[in-house]
PDB file of C-alpha atoms in Angstrom:
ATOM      1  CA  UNK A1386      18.695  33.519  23.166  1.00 81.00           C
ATOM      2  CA  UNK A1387      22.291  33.005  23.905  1.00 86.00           C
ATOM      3  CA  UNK A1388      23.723  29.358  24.198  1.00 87.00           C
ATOM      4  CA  UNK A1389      26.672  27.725  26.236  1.00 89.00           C
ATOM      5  CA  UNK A1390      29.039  26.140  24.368  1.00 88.00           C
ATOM      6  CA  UNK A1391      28.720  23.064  26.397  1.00 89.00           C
ATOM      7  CA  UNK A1392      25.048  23.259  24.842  1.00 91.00           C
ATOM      8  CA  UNK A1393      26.063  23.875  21.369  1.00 88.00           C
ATOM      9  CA  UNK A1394      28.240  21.120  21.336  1.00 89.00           C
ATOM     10  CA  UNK A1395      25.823  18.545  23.191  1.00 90.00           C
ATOM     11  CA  UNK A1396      23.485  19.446  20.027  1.00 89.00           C
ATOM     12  CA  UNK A1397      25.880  19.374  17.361  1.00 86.00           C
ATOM     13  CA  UNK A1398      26.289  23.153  17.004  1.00 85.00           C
ATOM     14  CA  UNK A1399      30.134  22.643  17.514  1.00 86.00           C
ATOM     15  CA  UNK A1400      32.325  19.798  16.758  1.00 85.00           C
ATOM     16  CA  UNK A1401      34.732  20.132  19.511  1.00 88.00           C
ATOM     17  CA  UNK A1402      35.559  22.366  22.999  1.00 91.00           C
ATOM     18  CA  UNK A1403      38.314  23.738  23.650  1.00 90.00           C
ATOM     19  CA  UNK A1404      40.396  25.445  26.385  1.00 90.00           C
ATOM     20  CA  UNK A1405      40.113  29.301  26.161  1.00 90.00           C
ATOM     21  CA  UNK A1406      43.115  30.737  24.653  1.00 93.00           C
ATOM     22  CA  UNK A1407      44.185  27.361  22.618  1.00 93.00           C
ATOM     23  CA  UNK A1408      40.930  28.088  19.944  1.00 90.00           C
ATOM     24  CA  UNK A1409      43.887  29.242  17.608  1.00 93.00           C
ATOM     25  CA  UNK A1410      45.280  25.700  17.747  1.00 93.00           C
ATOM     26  CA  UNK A1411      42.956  24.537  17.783  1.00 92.00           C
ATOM     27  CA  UNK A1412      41.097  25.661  14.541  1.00 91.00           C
ATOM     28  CA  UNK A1413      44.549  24.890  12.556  1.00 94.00           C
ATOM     29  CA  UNK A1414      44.463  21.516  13.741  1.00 93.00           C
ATOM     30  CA  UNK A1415      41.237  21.557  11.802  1.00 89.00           C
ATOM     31  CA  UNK A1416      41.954  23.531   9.130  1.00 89.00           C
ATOM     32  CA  UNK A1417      44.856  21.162   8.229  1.00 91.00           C
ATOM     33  CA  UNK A1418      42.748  17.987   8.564  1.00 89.00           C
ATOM     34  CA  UNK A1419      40.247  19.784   6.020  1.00 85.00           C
ATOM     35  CA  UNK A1420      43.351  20.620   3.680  1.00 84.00           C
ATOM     36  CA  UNK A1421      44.762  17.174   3.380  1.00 85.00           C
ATOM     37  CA  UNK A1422      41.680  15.800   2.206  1.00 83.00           C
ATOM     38  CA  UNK A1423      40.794  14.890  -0.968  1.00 85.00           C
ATOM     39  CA  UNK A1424      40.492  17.964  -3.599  1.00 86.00           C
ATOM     40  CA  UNK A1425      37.224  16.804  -5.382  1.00 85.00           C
ATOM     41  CA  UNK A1426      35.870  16.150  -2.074  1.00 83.00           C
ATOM     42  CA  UNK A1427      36.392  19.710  -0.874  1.00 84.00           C
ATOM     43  CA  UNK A1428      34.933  21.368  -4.099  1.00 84.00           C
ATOM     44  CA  UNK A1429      31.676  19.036  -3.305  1.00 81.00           C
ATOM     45  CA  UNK A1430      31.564  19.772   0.280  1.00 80.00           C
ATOM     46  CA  UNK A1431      32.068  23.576  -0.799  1.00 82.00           C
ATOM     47  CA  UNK A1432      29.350  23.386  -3.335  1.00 79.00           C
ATOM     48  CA  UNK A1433      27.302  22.143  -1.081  1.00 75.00           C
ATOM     49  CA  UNK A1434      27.357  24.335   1.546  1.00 75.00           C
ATOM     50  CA  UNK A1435      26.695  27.073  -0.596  1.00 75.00           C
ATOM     51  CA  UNK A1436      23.814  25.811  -2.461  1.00 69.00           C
ATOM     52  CA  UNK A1437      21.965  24.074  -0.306  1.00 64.00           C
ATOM     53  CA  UNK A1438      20.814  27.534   1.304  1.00 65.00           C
ATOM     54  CA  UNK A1439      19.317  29.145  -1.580  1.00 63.00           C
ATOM     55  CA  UNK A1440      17.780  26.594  -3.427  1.00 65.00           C
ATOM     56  CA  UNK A1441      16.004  24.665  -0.849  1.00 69.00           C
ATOM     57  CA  UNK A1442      16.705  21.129   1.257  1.00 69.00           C
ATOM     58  CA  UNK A1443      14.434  19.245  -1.938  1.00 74.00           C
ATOM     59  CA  UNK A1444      16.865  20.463  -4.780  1.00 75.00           C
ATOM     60  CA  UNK A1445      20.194  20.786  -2.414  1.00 72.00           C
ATOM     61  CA  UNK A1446      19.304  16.618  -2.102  1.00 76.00           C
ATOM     62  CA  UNK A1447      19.271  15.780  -5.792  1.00 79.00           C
ATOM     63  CA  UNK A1448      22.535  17.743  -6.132  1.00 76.00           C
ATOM     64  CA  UNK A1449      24.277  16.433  -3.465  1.00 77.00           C
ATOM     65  CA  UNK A1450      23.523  12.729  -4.469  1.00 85.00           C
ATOM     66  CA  UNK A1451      24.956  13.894  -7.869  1.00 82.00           C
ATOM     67  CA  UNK A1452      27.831  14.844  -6.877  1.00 81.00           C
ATOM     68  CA  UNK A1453      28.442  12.069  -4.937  1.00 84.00           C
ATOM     69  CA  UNK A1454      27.864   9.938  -7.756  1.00 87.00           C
ATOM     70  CA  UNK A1455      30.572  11.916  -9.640  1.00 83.00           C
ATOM     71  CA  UNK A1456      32.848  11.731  -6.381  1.00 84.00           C
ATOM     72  CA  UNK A1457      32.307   8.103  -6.620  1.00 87.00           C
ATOM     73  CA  UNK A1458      33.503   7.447  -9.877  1.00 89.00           C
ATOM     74  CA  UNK A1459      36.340   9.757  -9.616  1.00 88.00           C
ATOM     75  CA  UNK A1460      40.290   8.744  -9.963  1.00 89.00           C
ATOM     76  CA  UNK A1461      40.562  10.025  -6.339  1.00 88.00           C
ATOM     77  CA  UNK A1462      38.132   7.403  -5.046  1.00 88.00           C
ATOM     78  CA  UNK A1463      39.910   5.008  -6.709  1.00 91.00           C
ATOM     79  CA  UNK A1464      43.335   6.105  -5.326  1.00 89.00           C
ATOM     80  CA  UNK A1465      41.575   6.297  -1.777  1.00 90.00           C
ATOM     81  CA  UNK A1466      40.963   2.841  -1.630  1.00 91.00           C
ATOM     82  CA  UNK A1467      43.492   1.809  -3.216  1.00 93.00           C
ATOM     83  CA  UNK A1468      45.920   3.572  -0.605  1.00 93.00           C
ATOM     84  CA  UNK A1469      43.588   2.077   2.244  1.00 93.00           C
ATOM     85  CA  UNK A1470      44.348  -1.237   0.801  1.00 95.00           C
ATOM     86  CA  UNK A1471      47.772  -0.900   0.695  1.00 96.00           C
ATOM     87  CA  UNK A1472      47.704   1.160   4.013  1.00 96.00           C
ATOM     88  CA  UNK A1473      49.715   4.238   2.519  1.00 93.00           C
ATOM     89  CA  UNK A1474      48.925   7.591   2.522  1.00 91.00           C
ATOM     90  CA  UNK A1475      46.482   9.027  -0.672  1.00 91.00           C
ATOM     91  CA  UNK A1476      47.909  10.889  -3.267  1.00 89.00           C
ATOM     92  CA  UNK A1477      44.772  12.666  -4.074  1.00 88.00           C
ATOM     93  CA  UNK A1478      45.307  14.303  -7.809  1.00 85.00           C
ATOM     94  CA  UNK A1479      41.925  16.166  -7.657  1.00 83.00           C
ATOM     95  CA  UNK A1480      40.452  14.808 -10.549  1.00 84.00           C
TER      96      UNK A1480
END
C-alpha cells in the first residue's frame, strides 16, 4: 500500500524531506558527504549492502563484524583519529 513520505521518514524509510523540486540538491548534498568519506569504509558499506541480501541476516552478521575488524585495524582508522585529534581534515589513503 502506498506510503507518505512524512511516514517513511517517521519510520526510517528516508533519511531526510525535502522541498519538491530541490530533491536534486538535495541528493548531491548527499552524494558528496558519501564521497568524502573514507575509501575502505565505502567498499565495506558497499559490500555490505550487497551481500547481506542473498546470503541471509545470520551470515551478512559474521561478515560485517569482519570487516569491521579489518576497517579497524586499517591505516585509515588510524589517520581518522589521528586527524580528530589534531582537529584537521582526514587524508583517507584507502588502505
Amino acid at each position: 500500500r502506498p506510503v507518505s513520505a512524512q511516514r517513511a521518514y517517521e519510520v526510517g524509510f528516508v533519511n531526510e524531506l525535502c522541498e519538491p523540486g530541490s530533491e536534486t540538491e538535495a541528493a548531491l548534498v548527499t552524494a558528496r558527504q558519501i564521497a568524502s568519506a573514507a575509501p575502505l569504509v565505502l567498499r565495506f558499506l558497499k559490500q555490505a549492502a550487497r551481500h547481506s541480501i542473498p546470503v541471509g541476516l545470520v551470515e551478512a552478521g559474521y561478515s560485517a563484524q569482519y570487516q569491521a575488524q579489518m576497517l579497524a585495524r586499517s591505516e585509515d582508522a588510524r589517520e581518522g583519529a589521528l586527524a580528530a585529534k589534531e582537529r584537521r581534515a582526514p587524508v583517507f589513503v584507502g588502505r
